[in-house]
GROMACS .gro file of C-alpha atoms in nm:
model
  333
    1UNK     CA    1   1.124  -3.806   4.553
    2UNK     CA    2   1.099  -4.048   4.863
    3UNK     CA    3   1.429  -3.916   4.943
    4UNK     CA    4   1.377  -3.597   4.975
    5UNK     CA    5   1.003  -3.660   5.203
    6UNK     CA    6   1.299  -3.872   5.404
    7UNK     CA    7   1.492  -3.545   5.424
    8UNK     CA    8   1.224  -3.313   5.527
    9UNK     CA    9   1.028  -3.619   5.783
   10UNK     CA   10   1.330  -3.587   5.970
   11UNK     CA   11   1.352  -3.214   5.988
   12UNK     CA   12   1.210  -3.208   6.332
   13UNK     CA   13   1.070  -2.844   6.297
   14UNK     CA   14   0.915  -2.923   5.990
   15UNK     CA   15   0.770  -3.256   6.114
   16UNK     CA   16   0.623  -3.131   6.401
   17UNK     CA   17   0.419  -2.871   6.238
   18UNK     CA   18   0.302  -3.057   5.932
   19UNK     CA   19   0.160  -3.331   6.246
   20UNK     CA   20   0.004  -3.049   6.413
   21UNK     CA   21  -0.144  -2.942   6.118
   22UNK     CA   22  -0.303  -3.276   6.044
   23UNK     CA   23  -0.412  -3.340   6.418
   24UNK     CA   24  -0.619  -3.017   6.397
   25UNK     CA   25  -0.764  -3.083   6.071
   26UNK     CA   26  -0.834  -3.463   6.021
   27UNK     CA   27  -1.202  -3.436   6.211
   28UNK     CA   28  -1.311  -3.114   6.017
   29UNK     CA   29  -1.380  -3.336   5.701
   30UNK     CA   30  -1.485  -3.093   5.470
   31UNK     CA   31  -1.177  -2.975   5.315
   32UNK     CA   32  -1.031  -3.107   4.982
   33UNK     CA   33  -0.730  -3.320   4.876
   34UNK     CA   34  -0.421  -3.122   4.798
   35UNK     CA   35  -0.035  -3.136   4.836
   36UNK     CA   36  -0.019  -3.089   5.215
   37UNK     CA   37  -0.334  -3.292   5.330
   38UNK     CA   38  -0.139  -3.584   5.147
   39UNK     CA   39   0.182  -3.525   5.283
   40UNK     CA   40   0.018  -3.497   5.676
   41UNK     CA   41  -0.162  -3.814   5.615
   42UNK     CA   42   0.176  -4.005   5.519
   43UNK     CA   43   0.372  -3.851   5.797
   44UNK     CA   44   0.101  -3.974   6.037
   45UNK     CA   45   0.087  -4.270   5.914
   46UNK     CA   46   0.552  -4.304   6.003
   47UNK     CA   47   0.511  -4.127   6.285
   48UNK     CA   48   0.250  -4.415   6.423
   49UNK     CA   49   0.394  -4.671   6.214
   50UNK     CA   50   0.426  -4.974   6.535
   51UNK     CA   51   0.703  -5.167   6.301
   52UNK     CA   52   1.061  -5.075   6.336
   53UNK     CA   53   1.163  -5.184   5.997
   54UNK     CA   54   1.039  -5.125   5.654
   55UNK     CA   55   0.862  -4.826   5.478
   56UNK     CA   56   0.551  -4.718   5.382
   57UNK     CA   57   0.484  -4.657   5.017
   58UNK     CA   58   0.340  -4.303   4.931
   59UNK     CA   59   0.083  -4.413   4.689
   60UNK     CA   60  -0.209  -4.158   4.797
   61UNK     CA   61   0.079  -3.859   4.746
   62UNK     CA   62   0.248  -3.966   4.460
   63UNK     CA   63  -0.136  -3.997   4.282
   64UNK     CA   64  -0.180  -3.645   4.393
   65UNK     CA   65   0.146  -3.523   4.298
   66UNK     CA   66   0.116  -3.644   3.928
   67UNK     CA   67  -0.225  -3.490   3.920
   68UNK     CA   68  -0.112  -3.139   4.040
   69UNK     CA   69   0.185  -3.157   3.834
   70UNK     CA   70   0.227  -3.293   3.469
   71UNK     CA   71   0.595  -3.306   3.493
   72UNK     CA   72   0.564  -3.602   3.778
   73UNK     CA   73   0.318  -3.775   3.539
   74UNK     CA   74   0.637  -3.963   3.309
   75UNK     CA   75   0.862  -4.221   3.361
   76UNK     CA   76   1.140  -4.032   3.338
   77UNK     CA   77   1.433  -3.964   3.621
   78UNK     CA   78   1.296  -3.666   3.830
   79UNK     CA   79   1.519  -3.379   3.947
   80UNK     CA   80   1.542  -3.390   4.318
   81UNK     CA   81   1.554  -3.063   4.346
   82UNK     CA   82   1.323  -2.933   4.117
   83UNK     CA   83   1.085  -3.155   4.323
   84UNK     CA   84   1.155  -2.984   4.615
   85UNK     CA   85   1.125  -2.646   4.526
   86UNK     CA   86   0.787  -2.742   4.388
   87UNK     CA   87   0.637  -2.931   4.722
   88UNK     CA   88   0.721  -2.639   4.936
   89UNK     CA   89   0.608  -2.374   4.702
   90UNK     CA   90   0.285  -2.590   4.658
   91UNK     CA   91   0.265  -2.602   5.051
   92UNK     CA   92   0.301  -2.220   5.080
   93UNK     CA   93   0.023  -2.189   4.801
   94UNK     CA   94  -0.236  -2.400   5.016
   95UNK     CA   95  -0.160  -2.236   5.380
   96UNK     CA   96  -0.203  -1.890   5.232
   97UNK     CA   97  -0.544  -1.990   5.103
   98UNK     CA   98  -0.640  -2.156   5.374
   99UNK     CA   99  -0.541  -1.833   5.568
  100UNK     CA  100  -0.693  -1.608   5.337
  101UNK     CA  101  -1.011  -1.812   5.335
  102UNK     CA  102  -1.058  -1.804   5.729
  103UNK     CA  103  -0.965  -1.415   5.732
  104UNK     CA  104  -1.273  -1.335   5.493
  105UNK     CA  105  -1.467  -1.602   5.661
  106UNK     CA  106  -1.397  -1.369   6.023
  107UNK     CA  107  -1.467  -1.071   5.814
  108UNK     CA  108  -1.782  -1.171   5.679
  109UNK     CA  109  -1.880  -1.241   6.011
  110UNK     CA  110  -1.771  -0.934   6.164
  111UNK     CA  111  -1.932  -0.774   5.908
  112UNK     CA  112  -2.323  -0.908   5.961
  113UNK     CA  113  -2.237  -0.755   6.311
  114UNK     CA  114  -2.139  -0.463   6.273
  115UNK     CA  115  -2.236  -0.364   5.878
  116UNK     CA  116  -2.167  -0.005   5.919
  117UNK     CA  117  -1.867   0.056   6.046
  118UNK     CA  118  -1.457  -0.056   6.029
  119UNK     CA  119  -1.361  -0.403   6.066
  120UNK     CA  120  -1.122  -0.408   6.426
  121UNK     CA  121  -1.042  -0.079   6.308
  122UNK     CA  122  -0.925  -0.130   5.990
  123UNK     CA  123  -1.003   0.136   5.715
  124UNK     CA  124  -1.287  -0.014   5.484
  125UNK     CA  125  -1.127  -0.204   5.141
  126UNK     CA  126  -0.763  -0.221   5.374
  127UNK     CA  127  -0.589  -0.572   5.307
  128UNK     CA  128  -0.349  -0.690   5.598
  129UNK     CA  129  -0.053  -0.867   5.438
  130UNK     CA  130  -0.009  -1.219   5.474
  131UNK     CA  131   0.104  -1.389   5.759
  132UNK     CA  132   0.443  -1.596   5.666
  133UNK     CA  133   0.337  -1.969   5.731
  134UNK     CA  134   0.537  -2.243   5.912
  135UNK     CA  135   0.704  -2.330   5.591
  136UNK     CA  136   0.808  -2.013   5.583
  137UNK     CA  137   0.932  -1.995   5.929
  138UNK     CA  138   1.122  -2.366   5.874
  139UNK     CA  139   1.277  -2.250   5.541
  140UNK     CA  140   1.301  -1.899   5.469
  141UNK     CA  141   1.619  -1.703   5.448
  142UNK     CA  142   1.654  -1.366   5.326
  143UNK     CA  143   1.929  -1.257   5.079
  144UNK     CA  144   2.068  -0.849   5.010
  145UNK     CA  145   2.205  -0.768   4.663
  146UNK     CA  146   2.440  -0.518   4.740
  147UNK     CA  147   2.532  -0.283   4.429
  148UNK     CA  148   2.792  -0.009   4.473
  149UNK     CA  149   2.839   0.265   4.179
  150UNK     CA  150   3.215   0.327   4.116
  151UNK     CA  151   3.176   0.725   4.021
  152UNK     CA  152   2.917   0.793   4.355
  153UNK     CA  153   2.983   0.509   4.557
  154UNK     CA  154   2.626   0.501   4.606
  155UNK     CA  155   2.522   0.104   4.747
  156UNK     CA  156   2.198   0.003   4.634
  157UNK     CA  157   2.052  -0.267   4.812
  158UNK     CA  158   1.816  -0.521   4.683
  159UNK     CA  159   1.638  -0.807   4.941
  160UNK     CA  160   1.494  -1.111   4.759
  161UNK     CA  161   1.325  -1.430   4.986
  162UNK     CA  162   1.484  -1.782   4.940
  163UNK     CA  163   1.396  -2.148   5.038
  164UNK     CA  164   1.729  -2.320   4.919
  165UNK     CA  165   2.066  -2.198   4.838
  166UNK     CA  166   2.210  -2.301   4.500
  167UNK     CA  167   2.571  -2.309   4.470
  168UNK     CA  168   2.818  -2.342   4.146
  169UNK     CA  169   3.095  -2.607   4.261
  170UNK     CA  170   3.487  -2.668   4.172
  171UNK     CA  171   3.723  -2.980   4.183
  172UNK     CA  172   3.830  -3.055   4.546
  173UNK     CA  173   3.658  -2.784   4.686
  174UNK     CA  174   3.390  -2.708   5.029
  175UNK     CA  175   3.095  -2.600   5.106
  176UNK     CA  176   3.263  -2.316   5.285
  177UNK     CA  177   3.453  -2.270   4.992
  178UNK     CA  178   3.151  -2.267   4.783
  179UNK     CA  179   2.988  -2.011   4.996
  180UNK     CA  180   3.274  -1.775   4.974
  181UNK     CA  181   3.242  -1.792   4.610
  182UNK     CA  182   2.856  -1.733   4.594
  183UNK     CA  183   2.944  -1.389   4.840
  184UNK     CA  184   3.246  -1.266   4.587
  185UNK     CA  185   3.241  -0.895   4.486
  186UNK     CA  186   3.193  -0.872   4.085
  187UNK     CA  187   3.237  -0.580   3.894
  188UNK     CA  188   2.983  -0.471   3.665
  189UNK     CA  189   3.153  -0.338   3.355
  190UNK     CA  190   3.126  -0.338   2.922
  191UNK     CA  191   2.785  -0.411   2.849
  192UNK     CA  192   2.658  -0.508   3.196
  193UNK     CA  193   2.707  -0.236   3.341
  194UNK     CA  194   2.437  -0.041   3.632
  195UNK     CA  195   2.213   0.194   3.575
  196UNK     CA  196   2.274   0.422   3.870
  197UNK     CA  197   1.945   0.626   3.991
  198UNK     CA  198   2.148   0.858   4.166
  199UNK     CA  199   2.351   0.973   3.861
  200UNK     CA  200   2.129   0.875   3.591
  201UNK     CA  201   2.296   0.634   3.372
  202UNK     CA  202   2.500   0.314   3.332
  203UNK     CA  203   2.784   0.313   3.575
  204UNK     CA  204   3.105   0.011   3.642
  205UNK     CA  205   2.984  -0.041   3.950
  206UNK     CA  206   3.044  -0.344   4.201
  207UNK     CA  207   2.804  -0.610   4.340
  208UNK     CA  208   2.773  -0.874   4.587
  209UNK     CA  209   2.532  -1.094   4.733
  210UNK     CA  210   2.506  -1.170   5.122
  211UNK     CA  211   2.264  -1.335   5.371
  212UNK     CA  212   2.049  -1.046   5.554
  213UNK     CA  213   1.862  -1.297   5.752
  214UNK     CA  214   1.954  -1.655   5.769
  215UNK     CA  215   1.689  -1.951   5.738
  216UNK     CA  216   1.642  -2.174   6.030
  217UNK     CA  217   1.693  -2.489   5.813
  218UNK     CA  218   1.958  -2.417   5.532
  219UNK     CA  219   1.884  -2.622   5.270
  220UNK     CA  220   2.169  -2.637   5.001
  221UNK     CA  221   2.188  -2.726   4.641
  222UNK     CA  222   2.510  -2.843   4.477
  223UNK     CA  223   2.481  -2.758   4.082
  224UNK     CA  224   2.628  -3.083   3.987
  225UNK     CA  225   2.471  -3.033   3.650
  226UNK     CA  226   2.648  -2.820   3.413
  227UNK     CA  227   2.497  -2.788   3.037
  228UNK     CA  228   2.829  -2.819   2.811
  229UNK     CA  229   2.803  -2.593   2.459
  230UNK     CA  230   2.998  -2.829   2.252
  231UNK     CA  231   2.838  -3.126   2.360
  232UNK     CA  232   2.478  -2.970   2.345
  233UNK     CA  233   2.370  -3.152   2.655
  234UNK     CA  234   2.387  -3.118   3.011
  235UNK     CA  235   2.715  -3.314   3.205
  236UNK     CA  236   2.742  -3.454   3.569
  237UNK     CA  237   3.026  -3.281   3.768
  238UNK     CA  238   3.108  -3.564   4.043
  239UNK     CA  239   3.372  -3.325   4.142
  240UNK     CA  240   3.527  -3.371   4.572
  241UNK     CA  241   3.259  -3.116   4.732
  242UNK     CA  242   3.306  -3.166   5.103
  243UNK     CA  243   3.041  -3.068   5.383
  244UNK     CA  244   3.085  -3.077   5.716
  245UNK     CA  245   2.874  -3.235   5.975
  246UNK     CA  246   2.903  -2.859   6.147
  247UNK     CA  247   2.909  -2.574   5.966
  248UNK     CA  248   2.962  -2.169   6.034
  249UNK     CA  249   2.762  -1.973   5.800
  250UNK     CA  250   3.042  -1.659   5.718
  251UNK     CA  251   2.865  -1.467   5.515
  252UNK     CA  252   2.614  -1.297   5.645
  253UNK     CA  253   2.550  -0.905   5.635
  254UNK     CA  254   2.648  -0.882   6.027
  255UNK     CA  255   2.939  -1.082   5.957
  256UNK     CA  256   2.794  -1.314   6.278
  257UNK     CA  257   2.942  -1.672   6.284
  258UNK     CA  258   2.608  -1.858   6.297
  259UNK     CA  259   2.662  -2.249   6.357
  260UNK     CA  260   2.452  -2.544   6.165
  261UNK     CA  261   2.429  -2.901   6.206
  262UNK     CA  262   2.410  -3.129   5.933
  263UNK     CA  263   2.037  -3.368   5.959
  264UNK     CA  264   2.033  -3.506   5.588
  265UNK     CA  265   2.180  -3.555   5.236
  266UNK     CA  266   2.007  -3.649   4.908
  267UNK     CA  267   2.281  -3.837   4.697
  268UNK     CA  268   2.219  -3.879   4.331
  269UNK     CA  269   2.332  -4.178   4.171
  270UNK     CA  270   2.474  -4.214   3.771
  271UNK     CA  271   2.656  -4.061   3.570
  272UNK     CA  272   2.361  -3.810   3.433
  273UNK     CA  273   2.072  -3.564   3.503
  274UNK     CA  274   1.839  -3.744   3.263
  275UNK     CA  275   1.902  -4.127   3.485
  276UNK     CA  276   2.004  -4.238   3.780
  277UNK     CA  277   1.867  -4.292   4.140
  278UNK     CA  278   1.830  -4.119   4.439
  279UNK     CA  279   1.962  -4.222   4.834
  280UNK     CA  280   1.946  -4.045   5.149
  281UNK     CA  281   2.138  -4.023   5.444
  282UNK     CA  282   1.959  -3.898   5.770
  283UNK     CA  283   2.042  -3.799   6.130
  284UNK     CA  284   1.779  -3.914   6.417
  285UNK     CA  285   1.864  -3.927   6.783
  286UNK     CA  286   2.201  -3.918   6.716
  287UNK     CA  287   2.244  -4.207   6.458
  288UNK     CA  288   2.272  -4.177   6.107
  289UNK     CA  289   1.976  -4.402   5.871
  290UNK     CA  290   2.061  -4.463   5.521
  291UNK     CA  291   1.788  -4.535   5.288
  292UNK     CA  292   1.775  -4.661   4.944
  293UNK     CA  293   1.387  -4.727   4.832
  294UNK     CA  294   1.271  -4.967   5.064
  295UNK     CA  295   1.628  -5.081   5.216
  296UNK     CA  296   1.660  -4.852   5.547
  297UNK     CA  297   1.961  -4.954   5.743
  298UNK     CA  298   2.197  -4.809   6.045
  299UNK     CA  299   2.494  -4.655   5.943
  300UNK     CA  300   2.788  -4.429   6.131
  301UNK     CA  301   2.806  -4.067   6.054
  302UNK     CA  302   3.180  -4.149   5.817
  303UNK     CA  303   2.986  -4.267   5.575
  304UNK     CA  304   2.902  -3.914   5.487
  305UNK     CA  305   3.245  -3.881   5.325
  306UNK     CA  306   3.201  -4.132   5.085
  307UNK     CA  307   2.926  -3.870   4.927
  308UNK     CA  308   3.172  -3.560   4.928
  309UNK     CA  309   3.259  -3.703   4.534
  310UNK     CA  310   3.568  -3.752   4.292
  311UNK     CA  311   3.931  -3.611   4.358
  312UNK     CA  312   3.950  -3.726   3.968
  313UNK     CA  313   3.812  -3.582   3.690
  314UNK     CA  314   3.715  -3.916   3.541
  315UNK     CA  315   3.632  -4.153   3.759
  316UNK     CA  316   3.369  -4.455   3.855
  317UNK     CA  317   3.222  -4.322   4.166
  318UNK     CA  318   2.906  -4.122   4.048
  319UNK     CA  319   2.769  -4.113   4.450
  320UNK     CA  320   2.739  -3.748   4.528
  321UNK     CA  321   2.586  -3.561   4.749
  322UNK     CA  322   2.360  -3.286   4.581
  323UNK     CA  323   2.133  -3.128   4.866
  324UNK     CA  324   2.188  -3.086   5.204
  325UNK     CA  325   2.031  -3.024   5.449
  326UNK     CA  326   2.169  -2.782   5.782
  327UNK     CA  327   1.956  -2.690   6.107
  328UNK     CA  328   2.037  -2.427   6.277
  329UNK     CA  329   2.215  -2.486   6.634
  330UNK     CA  330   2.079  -2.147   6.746
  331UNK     CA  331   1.726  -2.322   6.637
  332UNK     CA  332   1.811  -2.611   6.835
  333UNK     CA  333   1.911  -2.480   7.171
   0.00000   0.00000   0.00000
């Protein structure tokens, strides 16, 4: 968990916002605890932290993290990522409310001025769609579905939003590699085949996925967890799964060579999904920090490889990188 606030503190885009939210909302007093007024208050209180070493325990948003979620309430080892997906969600959830609240709160108000007419022109009972928030704007990539029939050759294409990218992994393998993989064409045939609209029935057909529009921060997820039929429970695959510190994203549905720059890794630690323990590595002015609970000490950007995993199938190193974290260089510049 404290890795992955690590992770996202030092995603300057990210950082920067969340502080501006809390600057303009800590003297308004009224509003209640959630998710993101606890998460501004602790990234406040690092950013003014005076001491250079140690860390500051994230008591008040761990409380209201096991009250907004029962799954955070047990003792058990957490999914990192599971985590993750649920804090931004939950941070999307508030700023939409919030937004929708202050719309109808300007509406009202337009409304006791002007009761018979329009609101700014808008047709009576008209909704404006919502406004993508910061989080959004940080971590928000598009993907296309792109289905082709084999008897028309009619593509159909399908958008869906995404905040992280979760990719299946092989022995000795990249994250290029890995991309490739998640872009392969697969043909839709026996009982999976398409239903095609344009000739009215199940079709082979073709599909593929691509990125329409990539995220500003690329946030990836290694499935190191695979759930094994014989054994009946889920196994750890500390397979070699290596990242680079730069990365071109290939493919994308312009076929553009868009550059990233690696900020952050969350390693998990054991053998497991069900124990273990969770370090970080992150990138800040240049230098790489490597935390481990309370322990936060220098380190040089090599020690990156030691998280890229096992060239053996069985072997004692159970370090592994499992989500990383890219900015964009286009962001950057």
């Amino acid at each position: 968990m404290y890795t992955n606030i690590m992770a996202l503190y030092f995603c300057v885009p990210f950082r920067d916002q969340l502080l501006e939210y809390y600057a303009s909302n800590k003297n308004t007093g009224d509003g209640e605890e959630n998710m993101l007024t606890c998460l501004a208050d602790l990234f406040s209180q690092i950013s003014n932290q005076k001491k250079k070493t140690g860390v500051i325990a994230p008591k008040r948003f761990i409380q209201r993290l096991k009250k907004q979620n029962e799954i955070f309430r047990s003792y058990m080892h957490q999914d990192a990522h599971e985590f993750l997906n649920f804090l931004l969600n939950e941070l999307v959830d508030i700023l939409e409310k919030e937004h929708n609240a202050e719309r109808e709160s300007l509406q009202n108000i337009s409304l006791q001025k002007n009761s018979n007419g329009p609101i700014n022109g808008q047709p009576n009972g008209s909704h404006k769609e919502l406004a993508a928030t910061w989080v959004h704007k940080c971590f928000q990539g598009i993907l296309t579905n792109e289905t082709r029939c084999l008897r028309c050759e009619t593509v159909t294409d399908r958008d869906e939003t995404f905040f992280d990218l979760s990719l299946d992994i092989e022995q000795n393998s990249s994250i290029t590699s890995c991309l490739k993989n998640f872009s392969s064409t697969e043909t839709l045939n026996a009982e999976d085949k398409f239903f095609c609209d344009k000739c009215c029935s199940l079709q082979e057909a073709q599909k593929r996925m691509k990125i329409k529009k990539p995220p500003n921060i690329l946030v990836i997820h290694l499935k190191r967890f695979k759930y094994i039929e014989q054994l009946q429970r889920y196994k750890k695959l500390s397979y070699r799964v290596v990242f680079p510190l730069e990365l071109k994203l290939l493919n994308t549905v312009d076929n553009s060579d868009l550059e990233y720059s690696l900020f952050a890794v969350v390693v998990h630690v054991g053998s497991g999904p069900n124990h273990g323990h969770y370090i970080s590595l992150v990138k800040s002015h240049n230098h790489w920090l490597f935390f481990d609970d309370e322990n936060v000490e220098m380190t040089d950007e090599s020690m990156v490889q030691a998280f890229f995993g096992s060239p053996q199938e069985f072997s004692g190193n159970t370090d592994n990188g499992y989500i990383l974290f890219y900015e964009s260089l286009a962001e950057k510049s």
